Short mmCIF file of C-alpha atoms in Angstrom, two decimals:
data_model
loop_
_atom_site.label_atom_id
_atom_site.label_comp_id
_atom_site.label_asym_id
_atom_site.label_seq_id
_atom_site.Cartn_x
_atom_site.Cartn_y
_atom_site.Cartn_z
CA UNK A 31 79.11 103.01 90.50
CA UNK A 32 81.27 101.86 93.14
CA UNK A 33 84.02 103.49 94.80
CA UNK A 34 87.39 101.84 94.19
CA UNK A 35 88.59 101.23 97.69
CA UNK A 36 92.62 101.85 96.31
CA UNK A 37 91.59 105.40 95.67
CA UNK A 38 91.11 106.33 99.09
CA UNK A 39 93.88 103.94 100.63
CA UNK A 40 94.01 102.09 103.81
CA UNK A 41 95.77 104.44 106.60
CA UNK A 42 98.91 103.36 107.75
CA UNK A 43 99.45 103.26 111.53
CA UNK A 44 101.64 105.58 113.00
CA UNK A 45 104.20 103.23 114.88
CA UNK A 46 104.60 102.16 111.60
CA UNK A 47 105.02 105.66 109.42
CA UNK A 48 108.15 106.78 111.92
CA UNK A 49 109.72 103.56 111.17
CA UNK A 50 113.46 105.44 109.15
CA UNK A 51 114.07 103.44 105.77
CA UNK A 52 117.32 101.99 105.09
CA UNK A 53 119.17 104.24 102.37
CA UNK A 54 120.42 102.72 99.31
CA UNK A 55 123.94 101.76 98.98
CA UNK A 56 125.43 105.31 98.10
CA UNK A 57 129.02 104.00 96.52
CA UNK A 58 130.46 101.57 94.13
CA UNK A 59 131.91 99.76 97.64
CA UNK A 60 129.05 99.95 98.99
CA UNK A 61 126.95 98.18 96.26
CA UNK A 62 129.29 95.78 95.83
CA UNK A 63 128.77 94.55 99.49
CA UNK A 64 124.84 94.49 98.89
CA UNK A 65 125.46 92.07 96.37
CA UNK A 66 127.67 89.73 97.98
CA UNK A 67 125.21 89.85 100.48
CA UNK A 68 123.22 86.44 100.78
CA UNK A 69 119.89 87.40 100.01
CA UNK A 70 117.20 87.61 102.62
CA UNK A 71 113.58 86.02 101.76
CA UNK A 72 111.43 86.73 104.69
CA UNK A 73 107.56 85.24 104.91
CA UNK A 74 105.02 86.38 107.73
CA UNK A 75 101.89 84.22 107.33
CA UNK A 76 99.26 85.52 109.73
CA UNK A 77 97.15 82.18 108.46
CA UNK A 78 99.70 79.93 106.59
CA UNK A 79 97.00 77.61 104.89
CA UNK A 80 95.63 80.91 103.54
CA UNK A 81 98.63 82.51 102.77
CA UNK A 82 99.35 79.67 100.85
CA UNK A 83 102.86 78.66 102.87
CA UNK A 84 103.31 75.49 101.59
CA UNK A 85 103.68 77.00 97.72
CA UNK A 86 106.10 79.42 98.86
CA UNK A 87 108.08 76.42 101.02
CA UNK A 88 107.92 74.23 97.45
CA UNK A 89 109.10 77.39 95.21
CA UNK A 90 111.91 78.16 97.99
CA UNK A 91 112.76 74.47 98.06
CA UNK A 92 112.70 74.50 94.58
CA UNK A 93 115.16 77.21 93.76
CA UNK A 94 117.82 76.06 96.66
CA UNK A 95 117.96 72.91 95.20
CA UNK A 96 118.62 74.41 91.61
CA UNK A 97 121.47 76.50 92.96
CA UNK A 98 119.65 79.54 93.97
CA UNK A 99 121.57 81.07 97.39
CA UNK A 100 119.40 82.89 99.49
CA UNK A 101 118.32 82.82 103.38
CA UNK A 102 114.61 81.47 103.92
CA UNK A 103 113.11 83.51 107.09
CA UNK A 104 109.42 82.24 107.93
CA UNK A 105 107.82 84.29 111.13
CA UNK A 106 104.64 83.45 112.53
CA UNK A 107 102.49 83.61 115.38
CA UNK A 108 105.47 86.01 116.95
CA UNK A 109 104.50 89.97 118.15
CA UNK A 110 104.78 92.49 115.66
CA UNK A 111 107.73 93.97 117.02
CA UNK A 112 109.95 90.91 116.16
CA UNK A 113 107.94 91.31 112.44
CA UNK A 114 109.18 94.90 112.11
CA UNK A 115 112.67 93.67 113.29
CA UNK A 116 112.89 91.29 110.81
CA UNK A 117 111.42 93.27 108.21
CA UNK A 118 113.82 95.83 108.94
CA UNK A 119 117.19 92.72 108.22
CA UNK A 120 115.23 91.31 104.89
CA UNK A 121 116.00 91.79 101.34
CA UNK A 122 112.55 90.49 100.30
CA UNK A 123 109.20 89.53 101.24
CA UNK A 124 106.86 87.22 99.64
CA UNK A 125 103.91 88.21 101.53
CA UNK A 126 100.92 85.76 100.12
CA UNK A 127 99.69 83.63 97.28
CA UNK A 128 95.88 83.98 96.65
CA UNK A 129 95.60 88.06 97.67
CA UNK A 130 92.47 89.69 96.11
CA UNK A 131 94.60 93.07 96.70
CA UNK A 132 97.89 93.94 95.86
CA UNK A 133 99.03 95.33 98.73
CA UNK A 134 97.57 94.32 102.41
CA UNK A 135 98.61 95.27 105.99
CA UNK A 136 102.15 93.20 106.04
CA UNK A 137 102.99 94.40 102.31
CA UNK A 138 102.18 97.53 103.64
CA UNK A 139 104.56 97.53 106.57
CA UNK A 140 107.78 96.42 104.33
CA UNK A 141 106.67 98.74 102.13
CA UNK A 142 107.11 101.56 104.27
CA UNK A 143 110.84 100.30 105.08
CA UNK A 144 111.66 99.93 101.00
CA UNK A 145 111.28 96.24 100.68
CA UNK A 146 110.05 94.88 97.37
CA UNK A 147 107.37 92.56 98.22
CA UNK A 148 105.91 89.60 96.03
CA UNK A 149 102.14 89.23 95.71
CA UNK A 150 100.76 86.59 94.23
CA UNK A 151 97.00 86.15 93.25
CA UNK A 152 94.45 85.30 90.14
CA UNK A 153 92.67 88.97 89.28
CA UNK A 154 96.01 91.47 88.71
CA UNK A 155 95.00 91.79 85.16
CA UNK A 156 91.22 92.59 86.14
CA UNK A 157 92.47 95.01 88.37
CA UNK A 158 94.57 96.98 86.15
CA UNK A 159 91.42 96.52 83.06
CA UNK A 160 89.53 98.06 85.92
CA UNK A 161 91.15 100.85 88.72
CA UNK A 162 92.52 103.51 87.85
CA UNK A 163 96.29 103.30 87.11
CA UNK A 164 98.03 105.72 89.76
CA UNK A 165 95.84 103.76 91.84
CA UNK A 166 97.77 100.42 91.78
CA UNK A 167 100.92 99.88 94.26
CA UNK A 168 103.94 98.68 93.07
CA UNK A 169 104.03 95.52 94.46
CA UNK A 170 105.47 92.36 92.42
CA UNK A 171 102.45 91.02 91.73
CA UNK A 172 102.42 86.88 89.84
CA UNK A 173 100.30 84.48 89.03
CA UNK A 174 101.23 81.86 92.31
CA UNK A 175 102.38 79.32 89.56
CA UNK A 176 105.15 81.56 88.61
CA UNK A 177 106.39 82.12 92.16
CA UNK A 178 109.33 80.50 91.81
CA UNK A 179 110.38 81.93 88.88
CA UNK A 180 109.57 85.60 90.74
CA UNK A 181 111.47 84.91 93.50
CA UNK A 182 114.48 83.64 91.47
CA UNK A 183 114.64 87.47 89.63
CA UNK A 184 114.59 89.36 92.68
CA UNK A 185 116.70 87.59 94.71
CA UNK A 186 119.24 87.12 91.23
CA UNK A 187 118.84 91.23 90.76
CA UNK A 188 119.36 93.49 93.64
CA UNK A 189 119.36 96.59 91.44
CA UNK A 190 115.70 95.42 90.87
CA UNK A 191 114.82 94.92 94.41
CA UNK A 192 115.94 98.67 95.52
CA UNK A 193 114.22 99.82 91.98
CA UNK A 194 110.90 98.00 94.03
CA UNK A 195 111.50 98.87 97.05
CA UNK A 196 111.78 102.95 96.58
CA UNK A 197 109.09 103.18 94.77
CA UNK A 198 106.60 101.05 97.28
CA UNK A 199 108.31 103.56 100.16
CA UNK A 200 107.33 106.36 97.67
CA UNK A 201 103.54 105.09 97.29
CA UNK A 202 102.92 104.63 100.84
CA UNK A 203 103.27 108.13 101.16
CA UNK A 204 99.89 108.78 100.21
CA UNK A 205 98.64 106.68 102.83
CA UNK A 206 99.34 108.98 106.16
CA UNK A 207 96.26 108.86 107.62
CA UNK A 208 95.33 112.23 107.20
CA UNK A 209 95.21 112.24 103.57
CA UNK A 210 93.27 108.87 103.72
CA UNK A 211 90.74 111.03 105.95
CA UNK A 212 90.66 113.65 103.21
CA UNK A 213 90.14 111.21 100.25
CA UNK A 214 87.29 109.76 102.43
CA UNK A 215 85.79 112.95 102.98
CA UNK A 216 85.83 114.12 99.35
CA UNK A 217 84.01 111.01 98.50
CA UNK A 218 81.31 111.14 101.16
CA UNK A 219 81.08 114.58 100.12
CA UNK A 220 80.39 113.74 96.62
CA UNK A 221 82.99 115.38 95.29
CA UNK A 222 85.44 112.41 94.67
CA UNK A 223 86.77 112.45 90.61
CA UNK A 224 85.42 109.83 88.23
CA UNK A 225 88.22 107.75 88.39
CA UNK A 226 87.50 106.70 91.37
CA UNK A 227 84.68 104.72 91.09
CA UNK A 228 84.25 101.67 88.66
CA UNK A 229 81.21 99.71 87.22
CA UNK A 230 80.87 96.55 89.81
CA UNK A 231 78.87 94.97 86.60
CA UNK A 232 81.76 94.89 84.94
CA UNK A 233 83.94 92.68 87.43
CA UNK A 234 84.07 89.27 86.11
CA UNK A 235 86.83 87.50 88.70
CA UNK A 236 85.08 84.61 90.58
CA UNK A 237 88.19 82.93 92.33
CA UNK A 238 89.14 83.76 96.32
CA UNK A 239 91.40 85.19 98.80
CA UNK A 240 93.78 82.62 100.50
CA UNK A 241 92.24 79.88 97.78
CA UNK A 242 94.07 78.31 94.71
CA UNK A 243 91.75 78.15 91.57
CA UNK A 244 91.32 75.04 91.73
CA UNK A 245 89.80 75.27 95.50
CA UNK A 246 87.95 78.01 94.24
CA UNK A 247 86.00 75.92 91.67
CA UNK A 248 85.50 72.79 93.50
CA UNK A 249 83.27 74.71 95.98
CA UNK A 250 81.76 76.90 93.40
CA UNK A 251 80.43 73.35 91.72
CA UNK A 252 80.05 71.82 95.33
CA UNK A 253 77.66 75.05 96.39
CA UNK A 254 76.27 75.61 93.07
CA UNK A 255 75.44 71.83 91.60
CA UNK A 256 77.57 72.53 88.30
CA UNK A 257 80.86 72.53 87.24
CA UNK A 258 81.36 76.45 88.21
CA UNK A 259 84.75 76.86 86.66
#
């Protein structure tokens, strides 16, 4: 058995977990002005070639030329500080392409402020065949092909967006660092539940973080002398 690393959580830094979250609009004035509201798209690539950028450039491009009004906001290689500001003036973040995890360090972070953030990746079906459910964050998790078509809901359905976004800020509750320690502790204890742990023999996704499928297979055939797909 192996232990399902979502059930104990990565712990989520302190600077971060004092950050306030933006209420909700809290009248009918109020939520009319959120939706007249040009919709913010932010996108933090730490690596953009493995973030897989220039699919979320085409899918943006894509949608503005369609019709789709929103404001494009792409940060990198800037101090966190100016991440968490922008974070804190976004609507929604598409934070990667090709995850292997629904819910890294920068989903994290706008997850903890409420913002609904867009995942995209290849094994979201293994993953739910495989961890256990109340293990899984709410992210927006695709398929990168249908990226554009994601985006294009979320930034179309604000009611949506705030639906996503309270319910990440309610999930990342379990990840104060103390009750990370305590999961941790249960399982080196050997006292963790069943459902924590899953059969690795049973894993059957072969593609890559921060590679398309297609990448993916041409160096699985390149390492392994076949056509690995």
């Amino acid at each position: 058995r192996t232990l399902d690393l979502l059930a104990i959580g990565l712990p989520l830094r302190s600077e971060v977990a004092t950050t306030p979250i933006e209420p909700l609009p809290s009248s009918a004035s109020d939520e009319a002005e959120t939706t007249r509201r040009v919709p913010v798209v932010l996108h933090s690539p730490s690596s953009p070639e493995v973030k897989g950028t220039d699919l979320v450039r085409a899918a943006v491009a894509e949608l503005v030329d369609a019709g789709l009004v929103l404001d494009y906001r792409e940060l990198s290689g800037v101090p966190n500080k100016e991440i968490m500001a922008a974070l804190g003036d976004c609507d929604l973040v598409i934070d990667q392409c090709y995850s292997d995890t629904p819910m890294a360090m920068f989903a994290t972070e706008a997850a903890k402020l409420g913002r609904p953030v867009i995942v995209g990746g290849y094994g979201w079906a293994e993953l739910e065949r495989l961890c256990f459910h109340g293990f899984m964050p709410p992210t927006i998790t695709c398929d990168p092909g249908d990226l554009a078509e994601v985006i294009r809901r979320y930034v179309s359905e604000p009611e949506q967006r705030a639906a996503v976004g309270v319910a990440l800020a309610s999930y990342v509750e379990r990840l104060e660092p103390r009750l990370v320690a305590e999961r941790l502790l249960l399982a080196l204890r050997g006292d963790a539940p069943a459902e924590w742990f899953f059969d690795p023999r049973e894993v059957t996704y072969v593609d890559g973080c921060g590679l398309s499928r297609e990448r993916a297979a041409q160096l699985r055939a390149d390492v392994l002398g076949v056509d690995a797909r």
